[in-house]
mmCIF file of N, CA, C and O in Angstrom:
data_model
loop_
_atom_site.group_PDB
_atom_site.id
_atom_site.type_symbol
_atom_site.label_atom_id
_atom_site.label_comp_id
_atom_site.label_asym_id
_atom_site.label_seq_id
_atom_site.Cartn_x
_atom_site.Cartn_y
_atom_site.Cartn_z
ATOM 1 N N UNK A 149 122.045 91.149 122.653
ATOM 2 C CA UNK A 149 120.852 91.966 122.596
ATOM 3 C C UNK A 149 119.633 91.055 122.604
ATOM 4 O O UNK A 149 119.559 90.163 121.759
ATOM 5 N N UNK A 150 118.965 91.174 123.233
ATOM 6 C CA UNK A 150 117.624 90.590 123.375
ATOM 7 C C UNK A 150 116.635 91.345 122.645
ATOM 8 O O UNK A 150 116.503 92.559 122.796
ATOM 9 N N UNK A 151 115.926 90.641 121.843
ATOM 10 C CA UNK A 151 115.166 91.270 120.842
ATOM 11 C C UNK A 151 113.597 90.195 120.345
ATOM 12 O O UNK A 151 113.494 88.991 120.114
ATOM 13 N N UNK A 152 112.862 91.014 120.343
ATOM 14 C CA UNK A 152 111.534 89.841 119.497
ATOM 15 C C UNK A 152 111.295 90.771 118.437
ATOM 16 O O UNK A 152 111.543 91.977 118.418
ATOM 17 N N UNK A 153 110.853 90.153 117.684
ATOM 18 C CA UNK A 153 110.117 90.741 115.995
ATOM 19 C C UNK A 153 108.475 91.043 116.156
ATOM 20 O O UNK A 153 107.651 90.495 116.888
ATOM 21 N N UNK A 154 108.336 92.054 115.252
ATOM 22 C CA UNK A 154 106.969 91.517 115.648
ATOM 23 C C UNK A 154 105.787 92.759 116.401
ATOM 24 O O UNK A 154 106.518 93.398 117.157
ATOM 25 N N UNK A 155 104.947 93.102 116.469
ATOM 26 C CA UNK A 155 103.950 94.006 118.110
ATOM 27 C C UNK A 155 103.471 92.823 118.543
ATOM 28 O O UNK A 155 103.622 92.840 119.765
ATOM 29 N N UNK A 156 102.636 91.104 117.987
ATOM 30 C CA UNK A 156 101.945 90.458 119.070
ATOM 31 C C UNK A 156 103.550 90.165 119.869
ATOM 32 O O UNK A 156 103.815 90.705 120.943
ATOM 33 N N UNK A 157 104.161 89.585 119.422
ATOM 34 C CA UNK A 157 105.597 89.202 119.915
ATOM 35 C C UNK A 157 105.964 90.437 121.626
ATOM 36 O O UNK A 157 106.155 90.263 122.830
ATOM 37 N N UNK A 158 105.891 91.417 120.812
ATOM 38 C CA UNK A 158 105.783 92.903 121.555
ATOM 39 C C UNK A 158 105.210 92.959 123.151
ATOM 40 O O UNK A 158 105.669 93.169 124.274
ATOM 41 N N UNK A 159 103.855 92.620 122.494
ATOM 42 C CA UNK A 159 102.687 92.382 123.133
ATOM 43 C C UNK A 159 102.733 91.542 124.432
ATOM 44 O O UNK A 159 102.410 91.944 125.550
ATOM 45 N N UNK A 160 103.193 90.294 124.100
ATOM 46 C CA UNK A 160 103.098 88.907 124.923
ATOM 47 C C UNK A 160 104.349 89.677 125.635
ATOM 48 O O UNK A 160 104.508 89.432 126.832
ATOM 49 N N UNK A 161 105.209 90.543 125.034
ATOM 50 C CA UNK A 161 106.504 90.623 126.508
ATOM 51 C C UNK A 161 106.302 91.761 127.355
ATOM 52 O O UNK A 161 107.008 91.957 128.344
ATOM 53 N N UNK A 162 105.193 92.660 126.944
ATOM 54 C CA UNK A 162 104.925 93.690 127.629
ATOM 55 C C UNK A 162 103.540 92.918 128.788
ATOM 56 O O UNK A 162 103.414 93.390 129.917
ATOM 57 N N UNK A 163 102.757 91.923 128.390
ATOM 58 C CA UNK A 163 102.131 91.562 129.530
ATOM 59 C C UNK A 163 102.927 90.453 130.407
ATOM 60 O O UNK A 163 102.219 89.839 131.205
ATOM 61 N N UNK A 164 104.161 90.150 130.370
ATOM 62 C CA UNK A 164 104.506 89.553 130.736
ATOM 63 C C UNK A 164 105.485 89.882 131.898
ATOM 64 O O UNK A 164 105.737 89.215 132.901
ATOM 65 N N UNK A 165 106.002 91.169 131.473
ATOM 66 C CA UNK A 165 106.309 92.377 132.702
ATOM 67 C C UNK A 165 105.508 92.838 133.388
ATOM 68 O O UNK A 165 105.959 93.591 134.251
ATOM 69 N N UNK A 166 103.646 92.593 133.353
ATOM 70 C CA UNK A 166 103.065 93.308 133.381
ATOM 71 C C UNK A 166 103.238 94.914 133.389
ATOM 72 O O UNK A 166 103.539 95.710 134.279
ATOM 73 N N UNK A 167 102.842 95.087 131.684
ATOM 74 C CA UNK A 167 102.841 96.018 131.326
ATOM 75 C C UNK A 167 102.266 96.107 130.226
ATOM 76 O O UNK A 167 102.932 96.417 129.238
ATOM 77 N N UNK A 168 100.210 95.733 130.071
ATOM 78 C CA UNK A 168 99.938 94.893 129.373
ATOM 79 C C UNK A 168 99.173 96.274 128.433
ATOM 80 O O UNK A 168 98.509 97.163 128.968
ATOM 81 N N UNK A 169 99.439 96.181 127.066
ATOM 82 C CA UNK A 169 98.774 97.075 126.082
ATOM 83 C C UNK A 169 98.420 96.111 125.185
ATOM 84 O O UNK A 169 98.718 94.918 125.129
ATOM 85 N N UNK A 170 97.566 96.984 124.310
ATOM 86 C CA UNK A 170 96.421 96.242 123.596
ATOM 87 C C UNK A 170 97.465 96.460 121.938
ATOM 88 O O UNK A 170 98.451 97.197 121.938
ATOM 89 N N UNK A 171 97.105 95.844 120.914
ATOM 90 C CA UNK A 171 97.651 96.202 119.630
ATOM 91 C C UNK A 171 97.057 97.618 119.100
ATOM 92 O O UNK A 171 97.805 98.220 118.329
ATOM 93 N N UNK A 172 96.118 98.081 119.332
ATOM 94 C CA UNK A 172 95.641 99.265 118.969
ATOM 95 C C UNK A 172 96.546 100.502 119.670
ATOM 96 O O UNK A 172 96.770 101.604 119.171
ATOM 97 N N UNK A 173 96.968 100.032 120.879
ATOM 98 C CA UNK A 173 97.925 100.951 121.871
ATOM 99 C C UNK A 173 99.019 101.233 121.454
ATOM 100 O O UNK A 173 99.463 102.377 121.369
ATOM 101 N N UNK A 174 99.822 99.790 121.012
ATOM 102 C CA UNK A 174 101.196 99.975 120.257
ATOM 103 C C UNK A 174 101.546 100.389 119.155
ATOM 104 O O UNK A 174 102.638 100.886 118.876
ATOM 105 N N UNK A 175 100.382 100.162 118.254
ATOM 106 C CA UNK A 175 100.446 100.559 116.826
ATOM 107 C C UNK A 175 100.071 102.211 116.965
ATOM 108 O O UNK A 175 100.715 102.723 116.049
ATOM 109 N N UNK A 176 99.499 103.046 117.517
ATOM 110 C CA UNK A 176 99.689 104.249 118.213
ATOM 111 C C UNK A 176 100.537 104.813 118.027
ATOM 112 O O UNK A 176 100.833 105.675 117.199
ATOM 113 N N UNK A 177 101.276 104.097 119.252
ATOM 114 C CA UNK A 177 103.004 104.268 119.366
ATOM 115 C C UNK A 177 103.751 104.276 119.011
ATOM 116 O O UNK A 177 104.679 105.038 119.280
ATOM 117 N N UNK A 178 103.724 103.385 118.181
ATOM 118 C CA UNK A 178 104.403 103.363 116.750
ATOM 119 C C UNK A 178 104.594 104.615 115.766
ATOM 120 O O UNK A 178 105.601 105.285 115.538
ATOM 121 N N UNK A 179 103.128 104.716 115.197
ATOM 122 C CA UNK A 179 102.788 105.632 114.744
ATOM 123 C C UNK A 179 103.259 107.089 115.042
ATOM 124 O O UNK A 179 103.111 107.863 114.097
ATOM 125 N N UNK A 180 103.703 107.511 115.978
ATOM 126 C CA UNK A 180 103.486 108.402 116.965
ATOM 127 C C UNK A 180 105.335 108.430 117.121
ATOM 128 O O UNK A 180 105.833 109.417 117.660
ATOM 129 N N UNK A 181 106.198 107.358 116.642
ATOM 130 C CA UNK A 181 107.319 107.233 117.100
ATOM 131 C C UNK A 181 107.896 107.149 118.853
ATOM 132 O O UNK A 181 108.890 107.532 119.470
ATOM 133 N N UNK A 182 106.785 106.509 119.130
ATOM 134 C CA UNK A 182 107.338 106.980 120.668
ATOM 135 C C UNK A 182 107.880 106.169 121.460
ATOM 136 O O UNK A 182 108.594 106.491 122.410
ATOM 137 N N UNK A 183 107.498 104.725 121.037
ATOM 138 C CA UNK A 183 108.462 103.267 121.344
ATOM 139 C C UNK A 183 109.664 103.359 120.790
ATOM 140 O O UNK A 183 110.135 104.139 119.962
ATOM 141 N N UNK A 184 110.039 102.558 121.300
ATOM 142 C CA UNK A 184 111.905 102.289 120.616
ATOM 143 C C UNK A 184 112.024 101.213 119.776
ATOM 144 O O UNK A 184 111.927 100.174 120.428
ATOM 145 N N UNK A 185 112.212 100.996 118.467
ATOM 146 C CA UNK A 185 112.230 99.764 117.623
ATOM 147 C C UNK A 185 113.040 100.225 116.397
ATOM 148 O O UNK A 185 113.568 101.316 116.183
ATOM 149 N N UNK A 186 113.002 99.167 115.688
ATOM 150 C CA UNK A 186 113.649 99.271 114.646
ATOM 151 C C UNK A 186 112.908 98.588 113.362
ATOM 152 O O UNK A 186 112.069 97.695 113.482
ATOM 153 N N UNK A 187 113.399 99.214 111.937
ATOM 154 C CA UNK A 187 112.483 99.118 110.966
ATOM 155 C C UNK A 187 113.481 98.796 109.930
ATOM 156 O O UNK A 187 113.961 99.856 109.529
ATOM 157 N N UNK A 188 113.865 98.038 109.481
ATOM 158 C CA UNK A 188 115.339 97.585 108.662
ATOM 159 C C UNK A 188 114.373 97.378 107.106
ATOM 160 O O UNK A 188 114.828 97.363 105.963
ATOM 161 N N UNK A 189 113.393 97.281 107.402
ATOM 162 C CA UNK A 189 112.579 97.012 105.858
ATOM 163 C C UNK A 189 111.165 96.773 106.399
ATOM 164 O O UNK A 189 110.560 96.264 107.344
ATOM 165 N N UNK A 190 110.942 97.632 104.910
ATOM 166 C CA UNK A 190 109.031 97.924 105.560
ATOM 167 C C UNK A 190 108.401 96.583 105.608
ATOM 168 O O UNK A 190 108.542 95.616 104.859
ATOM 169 N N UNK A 191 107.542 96.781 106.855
ATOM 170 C CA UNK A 191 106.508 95.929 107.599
ATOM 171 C C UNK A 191 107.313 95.274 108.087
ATOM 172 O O UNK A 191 106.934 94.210 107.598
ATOM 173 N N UNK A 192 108.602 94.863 108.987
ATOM 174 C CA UNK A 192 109.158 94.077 109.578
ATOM 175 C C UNK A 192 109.905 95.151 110.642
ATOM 176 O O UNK A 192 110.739 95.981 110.280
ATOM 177 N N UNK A 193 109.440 94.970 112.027
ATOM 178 C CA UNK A 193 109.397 95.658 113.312
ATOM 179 C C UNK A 193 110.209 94.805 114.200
ATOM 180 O O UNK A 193 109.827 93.691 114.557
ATOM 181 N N UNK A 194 111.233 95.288 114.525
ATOM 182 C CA UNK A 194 112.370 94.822 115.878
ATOM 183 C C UNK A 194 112.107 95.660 117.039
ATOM 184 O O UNK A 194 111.795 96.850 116.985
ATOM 185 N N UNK A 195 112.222 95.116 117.862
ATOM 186 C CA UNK A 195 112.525 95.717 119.583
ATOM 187 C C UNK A 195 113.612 94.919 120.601
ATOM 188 O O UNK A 195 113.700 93.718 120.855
ATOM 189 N N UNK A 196 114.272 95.879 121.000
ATOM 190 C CA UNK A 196 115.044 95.396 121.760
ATOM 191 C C UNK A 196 114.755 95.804 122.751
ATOM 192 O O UNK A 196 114.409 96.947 123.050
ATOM 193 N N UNK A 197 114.906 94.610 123.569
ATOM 194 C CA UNK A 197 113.991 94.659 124.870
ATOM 195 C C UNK A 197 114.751 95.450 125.922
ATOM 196 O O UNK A 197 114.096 96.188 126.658
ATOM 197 N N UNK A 198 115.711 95.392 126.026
ATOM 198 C CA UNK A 198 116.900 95.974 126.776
ATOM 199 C C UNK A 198 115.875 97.421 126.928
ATOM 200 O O UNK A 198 115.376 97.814 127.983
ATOM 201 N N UNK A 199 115.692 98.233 125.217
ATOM 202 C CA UNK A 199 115.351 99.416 125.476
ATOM 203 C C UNK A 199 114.221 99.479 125.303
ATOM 204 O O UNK A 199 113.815 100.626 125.119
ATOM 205 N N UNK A 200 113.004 98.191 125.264
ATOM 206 C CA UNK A 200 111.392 98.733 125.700
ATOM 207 C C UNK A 200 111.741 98.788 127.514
ATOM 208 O O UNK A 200 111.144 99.578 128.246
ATOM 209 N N UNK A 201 112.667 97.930 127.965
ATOM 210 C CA UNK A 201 112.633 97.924 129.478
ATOM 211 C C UNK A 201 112.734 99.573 130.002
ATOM 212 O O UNK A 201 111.945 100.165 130.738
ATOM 213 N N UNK A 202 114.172 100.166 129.262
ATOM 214 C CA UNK A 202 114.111 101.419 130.084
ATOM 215 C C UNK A 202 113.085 102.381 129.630
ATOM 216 O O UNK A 202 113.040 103.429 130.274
ATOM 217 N N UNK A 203 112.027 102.202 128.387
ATOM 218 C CA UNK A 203 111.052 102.753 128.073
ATOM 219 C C UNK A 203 109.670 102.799 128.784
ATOM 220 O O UNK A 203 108.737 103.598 128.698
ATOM 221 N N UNK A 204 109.842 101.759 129.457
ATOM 222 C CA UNK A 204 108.569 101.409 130.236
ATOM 223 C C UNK A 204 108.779 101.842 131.851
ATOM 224 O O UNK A 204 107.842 102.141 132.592
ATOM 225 N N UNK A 205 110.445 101.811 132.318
ATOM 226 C CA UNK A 205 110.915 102.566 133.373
ATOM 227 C C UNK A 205 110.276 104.192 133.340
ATOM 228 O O UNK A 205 109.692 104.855 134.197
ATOM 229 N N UNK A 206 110.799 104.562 131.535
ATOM 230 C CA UNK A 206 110.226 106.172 131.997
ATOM 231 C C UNK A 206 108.990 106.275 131.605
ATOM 232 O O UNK A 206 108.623 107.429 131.383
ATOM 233 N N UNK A 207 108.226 105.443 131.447
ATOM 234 C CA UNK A 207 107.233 105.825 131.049
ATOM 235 C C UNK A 207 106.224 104.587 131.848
ATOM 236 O O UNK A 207 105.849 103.497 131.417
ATOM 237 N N UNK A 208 105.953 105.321 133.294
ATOM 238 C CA UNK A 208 105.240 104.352 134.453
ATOM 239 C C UNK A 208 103.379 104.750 133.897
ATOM 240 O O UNK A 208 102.818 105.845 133.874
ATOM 241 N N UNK A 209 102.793 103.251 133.480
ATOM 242 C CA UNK A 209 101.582 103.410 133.475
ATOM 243 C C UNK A 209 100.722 103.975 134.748
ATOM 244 O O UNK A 209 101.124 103.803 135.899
ATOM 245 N N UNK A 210 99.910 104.435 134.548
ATOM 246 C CA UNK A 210 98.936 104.956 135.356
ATOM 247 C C UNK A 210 97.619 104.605 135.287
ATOM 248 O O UNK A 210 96.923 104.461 134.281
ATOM 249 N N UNK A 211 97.221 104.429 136.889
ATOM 250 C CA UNK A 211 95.981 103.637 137.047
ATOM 251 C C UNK A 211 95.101 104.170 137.350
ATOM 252 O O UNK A 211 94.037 103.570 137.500
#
């Protein structure tokens, strides 16, 4: 499983797909439950990239 800790962590791999959001965007999302991550103990945020990839498949930014 491929995974970073973290939203800047987050961050740097979503512009790096270009698929570039701001921390105010993700923390949103978060908020909002609408990313895919994991929360094993408060304030410490996992993503597995595997499933931000097919998250960002269904969910095509718009320009």
């Amino acid at each position: 499983m491929r995974k970073v800790y973290g939203t800047q962590r987050l961050i740097e791999y979503l512009h790096s797909v270009d698929y570039p959001m701001t921390e105010e965007e993700v923390t949103n999302l978060l908020l909002r439950k609408v990313i895919p991550h994991l929360s094993p103990i408060n304030n410490i945020l996992i993503f597995n990239l595997d499933h931000i990839d097919w998250w960002i498949k269904e969910n095509p930014k718009t320009t």
